[in-house]
mmCIF file with all atom_site columns, C-alpha atoms in Angstrom:
data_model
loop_
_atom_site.group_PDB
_atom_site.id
_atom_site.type_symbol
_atom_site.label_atom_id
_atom_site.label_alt_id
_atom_site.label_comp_id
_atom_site.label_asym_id
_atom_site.label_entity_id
_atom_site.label_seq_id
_atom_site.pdbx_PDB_ins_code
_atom_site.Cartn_x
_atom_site.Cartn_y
_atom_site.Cartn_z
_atom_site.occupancy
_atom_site.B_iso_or_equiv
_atom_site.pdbx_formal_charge
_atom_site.auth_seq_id
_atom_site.auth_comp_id
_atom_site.auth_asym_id
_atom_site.auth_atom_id
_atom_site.pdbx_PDB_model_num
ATOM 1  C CA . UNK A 1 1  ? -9.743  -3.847  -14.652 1.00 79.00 ? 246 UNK A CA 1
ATOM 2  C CA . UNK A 1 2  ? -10.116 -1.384  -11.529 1.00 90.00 ? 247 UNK A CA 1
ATOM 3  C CA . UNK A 1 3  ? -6.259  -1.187  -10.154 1.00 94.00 ? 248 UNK A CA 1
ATOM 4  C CA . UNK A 1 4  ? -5.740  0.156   -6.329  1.00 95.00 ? 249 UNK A CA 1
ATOM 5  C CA . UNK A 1 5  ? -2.939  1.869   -5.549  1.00 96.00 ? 250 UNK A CA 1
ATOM 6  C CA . UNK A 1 6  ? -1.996  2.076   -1.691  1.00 95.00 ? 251 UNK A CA 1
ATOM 7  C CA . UNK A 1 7  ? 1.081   3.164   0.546   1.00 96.00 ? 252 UNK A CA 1
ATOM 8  C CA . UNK A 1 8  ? 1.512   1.574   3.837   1.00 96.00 ? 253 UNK A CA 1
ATOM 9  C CA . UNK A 1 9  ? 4.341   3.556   6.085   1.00 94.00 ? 254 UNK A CA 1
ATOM 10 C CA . UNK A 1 10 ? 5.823   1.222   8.819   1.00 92.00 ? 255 UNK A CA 1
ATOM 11 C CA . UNK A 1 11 ? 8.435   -1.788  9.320   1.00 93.00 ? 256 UNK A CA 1
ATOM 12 C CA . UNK A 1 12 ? 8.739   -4.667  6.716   1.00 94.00 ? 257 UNK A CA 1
ATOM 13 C CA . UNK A 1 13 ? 6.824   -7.401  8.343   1.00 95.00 ? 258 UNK A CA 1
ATOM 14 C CA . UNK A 1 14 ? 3.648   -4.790  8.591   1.00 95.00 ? 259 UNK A CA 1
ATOM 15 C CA . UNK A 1 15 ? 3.716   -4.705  5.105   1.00 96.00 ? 260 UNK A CA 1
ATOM 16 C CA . UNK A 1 16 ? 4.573   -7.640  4.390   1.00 96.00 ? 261 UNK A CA 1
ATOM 17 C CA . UNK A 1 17 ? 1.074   -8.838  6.864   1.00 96.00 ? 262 UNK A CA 1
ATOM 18 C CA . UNK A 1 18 ? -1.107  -6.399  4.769   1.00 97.00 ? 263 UNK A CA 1
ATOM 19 C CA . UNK A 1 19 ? 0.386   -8.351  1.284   1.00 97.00 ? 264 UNK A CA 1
ATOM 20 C CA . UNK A 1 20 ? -0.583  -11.482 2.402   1.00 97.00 ? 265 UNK A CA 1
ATOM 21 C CA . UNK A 1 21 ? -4.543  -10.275 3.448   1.00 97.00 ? 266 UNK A CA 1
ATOM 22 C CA . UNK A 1 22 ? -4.776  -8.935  0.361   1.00 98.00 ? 267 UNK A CA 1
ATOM 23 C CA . UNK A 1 23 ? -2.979  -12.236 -1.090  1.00 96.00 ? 268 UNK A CA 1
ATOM 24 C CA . UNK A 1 24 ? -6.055  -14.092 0.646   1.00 95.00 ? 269 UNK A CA 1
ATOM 25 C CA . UNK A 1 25 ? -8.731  -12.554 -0.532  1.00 97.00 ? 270 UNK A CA 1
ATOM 26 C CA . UNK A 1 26 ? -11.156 -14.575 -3.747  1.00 96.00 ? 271 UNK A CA 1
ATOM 27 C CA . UNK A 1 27 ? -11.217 -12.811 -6.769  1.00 96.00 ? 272 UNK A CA 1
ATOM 28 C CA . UNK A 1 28 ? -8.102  -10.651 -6.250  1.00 97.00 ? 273 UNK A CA 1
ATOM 29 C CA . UNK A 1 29 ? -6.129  -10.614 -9.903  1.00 95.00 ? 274 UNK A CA 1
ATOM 30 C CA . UNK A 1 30 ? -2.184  -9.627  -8.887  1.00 96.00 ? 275 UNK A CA 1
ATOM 31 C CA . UNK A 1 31 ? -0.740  -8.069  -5.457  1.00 97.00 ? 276 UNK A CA 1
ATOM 32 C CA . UNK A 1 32 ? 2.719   -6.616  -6.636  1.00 96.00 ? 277 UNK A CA 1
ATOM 33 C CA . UNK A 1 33 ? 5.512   -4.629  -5.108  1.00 96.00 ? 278 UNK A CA 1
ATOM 34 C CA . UNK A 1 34 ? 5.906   -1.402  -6.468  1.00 93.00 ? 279 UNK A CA 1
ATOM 35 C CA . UNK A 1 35 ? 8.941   0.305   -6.046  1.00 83.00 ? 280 UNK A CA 1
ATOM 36 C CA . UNK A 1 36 ? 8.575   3.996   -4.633  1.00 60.00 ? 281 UNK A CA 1
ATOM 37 C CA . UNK A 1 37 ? 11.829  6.150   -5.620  1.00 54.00 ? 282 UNK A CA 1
ATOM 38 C CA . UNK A 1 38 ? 10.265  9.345   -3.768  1.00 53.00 ? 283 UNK A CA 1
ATOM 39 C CA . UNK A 1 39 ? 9.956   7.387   -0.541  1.00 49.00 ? 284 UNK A CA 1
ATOM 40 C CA . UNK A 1 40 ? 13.212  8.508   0.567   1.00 51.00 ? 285 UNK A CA 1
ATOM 41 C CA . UNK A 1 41 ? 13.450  11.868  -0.489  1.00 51.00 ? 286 UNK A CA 1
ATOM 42 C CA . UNK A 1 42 ? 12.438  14.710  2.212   1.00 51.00 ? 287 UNK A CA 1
ATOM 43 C CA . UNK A 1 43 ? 12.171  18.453  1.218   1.00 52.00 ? 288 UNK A CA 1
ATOM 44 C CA . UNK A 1 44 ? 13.349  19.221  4.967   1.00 53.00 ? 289 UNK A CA 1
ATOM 45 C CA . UNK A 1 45 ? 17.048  17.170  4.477   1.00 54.00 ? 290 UNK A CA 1
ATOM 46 C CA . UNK A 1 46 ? 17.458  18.929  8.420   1.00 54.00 ? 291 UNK A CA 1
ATOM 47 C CA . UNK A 1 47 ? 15.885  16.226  10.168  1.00 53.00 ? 292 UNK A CA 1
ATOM 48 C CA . UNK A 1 48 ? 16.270  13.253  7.435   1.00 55.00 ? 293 UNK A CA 1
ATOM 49 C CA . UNK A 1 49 ? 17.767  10.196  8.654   1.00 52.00 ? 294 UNK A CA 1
ATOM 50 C CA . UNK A 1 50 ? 16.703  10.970  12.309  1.00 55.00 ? 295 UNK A CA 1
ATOM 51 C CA . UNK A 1 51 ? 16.304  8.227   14.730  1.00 45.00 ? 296 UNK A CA 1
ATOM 52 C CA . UNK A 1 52 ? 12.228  8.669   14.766  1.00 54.00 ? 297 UNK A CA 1
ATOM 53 C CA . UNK A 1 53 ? 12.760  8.579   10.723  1.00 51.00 ? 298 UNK A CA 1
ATOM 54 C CA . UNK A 1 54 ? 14.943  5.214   10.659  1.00 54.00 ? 299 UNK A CA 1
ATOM 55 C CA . UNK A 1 55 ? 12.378  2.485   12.134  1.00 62.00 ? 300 UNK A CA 1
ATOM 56 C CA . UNK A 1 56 ? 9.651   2.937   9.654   1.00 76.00 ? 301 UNK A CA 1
ATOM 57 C CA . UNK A 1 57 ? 9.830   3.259   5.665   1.00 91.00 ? 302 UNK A CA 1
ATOM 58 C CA . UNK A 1 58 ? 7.020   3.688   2.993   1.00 93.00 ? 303 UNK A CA 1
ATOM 59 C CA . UNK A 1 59 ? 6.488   0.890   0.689   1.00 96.00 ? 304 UNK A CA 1
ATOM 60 C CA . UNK A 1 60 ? 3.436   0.742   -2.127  1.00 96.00 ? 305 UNK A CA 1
ATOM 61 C CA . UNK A 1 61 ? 1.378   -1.518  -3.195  1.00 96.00 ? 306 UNK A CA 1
ATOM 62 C CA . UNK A 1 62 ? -1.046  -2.118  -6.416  1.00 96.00 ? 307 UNK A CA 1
ATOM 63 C CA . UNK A 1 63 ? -3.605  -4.459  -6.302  1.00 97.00 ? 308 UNK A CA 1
ATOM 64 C CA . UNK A 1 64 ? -5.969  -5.838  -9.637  1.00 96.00 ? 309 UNK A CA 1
ATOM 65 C CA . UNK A 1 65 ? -9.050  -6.428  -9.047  1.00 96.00 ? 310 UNK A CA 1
ATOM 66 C CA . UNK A 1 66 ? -11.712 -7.716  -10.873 1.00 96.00 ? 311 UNK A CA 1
ATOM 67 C CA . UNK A 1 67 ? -14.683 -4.957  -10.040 1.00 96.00 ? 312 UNK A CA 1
ATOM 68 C CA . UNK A 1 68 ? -15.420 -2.208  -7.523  1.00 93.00 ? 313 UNK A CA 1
ATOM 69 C CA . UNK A 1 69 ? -17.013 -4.580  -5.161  1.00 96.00 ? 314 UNK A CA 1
ATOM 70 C CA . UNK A 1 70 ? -13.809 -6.613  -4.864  1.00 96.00 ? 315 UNK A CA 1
ATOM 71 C CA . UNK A 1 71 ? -11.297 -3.480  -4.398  1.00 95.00 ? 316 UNK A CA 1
ATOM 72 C CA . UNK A 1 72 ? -13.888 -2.351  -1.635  1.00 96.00 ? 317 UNK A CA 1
ATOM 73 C CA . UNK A 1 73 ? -13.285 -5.232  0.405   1.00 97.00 ? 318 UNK A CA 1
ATOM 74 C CA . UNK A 1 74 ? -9.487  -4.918  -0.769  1.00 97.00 ? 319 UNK A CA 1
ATOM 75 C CA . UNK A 1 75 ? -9.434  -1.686  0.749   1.00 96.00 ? 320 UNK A CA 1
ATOM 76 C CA . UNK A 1 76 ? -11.161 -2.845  3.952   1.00 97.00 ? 321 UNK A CA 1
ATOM 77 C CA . UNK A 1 77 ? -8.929  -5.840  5.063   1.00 98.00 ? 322 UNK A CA 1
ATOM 78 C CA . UNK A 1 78 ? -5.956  -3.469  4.248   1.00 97.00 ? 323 UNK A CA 1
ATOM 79 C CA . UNK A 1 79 ? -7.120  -0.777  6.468   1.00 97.00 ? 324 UNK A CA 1
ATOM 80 C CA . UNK A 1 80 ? -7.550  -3.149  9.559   1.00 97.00 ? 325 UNK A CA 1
ATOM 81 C CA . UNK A 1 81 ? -4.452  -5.446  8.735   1.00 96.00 ? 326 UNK A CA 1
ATOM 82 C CA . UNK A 1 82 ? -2.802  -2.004  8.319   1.00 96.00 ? 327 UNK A CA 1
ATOM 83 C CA . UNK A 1 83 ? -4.882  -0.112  11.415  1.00 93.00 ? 328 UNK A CA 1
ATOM 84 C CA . UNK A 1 84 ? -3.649  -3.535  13.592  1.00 92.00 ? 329 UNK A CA 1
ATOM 85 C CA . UNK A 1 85 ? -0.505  -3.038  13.435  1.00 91.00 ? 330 UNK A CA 1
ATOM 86 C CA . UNK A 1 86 ? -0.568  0.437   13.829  1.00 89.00 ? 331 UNK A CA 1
ATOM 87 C CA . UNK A 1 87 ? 0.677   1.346   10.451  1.00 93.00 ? 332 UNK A CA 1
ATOM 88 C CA . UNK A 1 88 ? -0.031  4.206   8.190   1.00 95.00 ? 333 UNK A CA 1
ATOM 89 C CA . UNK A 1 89 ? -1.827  3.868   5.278   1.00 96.00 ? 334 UNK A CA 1
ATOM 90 C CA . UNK A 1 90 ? -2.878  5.783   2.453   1.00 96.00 ? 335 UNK A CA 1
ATOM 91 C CA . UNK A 1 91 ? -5.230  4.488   -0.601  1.00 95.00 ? 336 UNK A CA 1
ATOM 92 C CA . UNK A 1 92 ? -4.462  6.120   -4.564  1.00 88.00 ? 337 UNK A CA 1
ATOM 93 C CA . UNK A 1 93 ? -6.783  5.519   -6.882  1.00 61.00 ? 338 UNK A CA 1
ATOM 94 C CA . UNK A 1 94 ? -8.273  3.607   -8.447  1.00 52.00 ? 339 UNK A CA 1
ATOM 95 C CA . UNK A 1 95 ? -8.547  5.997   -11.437 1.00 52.00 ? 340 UNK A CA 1
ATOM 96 C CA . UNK A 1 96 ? -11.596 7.289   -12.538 1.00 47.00 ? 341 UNK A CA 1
ATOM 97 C CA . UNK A 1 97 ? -10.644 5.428   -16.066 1.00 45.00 ? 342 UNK A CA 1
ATOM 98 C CA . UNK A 1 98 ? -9.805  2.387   -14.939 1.00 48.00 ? 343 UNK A CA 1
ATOM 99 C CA . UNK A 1 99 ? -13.315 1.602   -13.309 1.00 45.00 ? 344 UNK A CA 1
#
């Protein structure tokens, strides 16, 4: 079963819009929460914690999906649920393997 990996950098209820797209979408197997321990590290610790740095946060998201037709359109309403909002994100994977 293909499984999308996918980052989305801004405030809580962005992410928490591009969840629920993916949430409504047929076909879609599981939408989970992934938690990202790297999100908050920064090799440059000089300007962490900056007031530009505090009002948006990285969170990550996999998706299951049932073929590569289904994680297109996946990817798709992400990008403009995401691209909407004005929100960063970033797609990883699926694996070559898992496809």
């Amino acid at each position: 079963m293909p499984r999308i990996l996918l980052r989305i950098t801004g405030d809580r209820d962005i992410f928490d819009d591009v969840a629920n797209a993916i949430h409504g979408i047929d076909r879609v197997e599981r939408v989970e929460e992934i938690d990202d321990f790297m999100s908050d590290f920064r090799d440059d610790s000089s300007s962490q914690n900056l007031s530009d740095d505090m009002s948006s946060r990285t969170y990550t998201l996999e998706v299951e999906v049932p073929n590569e037709k289904v994680g297109e359109h996946v990817r798709q309403v992400a990008e403009e649920a995401a691209g909407s909002r004005e929100a960063a994100i970033e797609f990883i994977g699926p694996d070559e393997n898992e496809i």
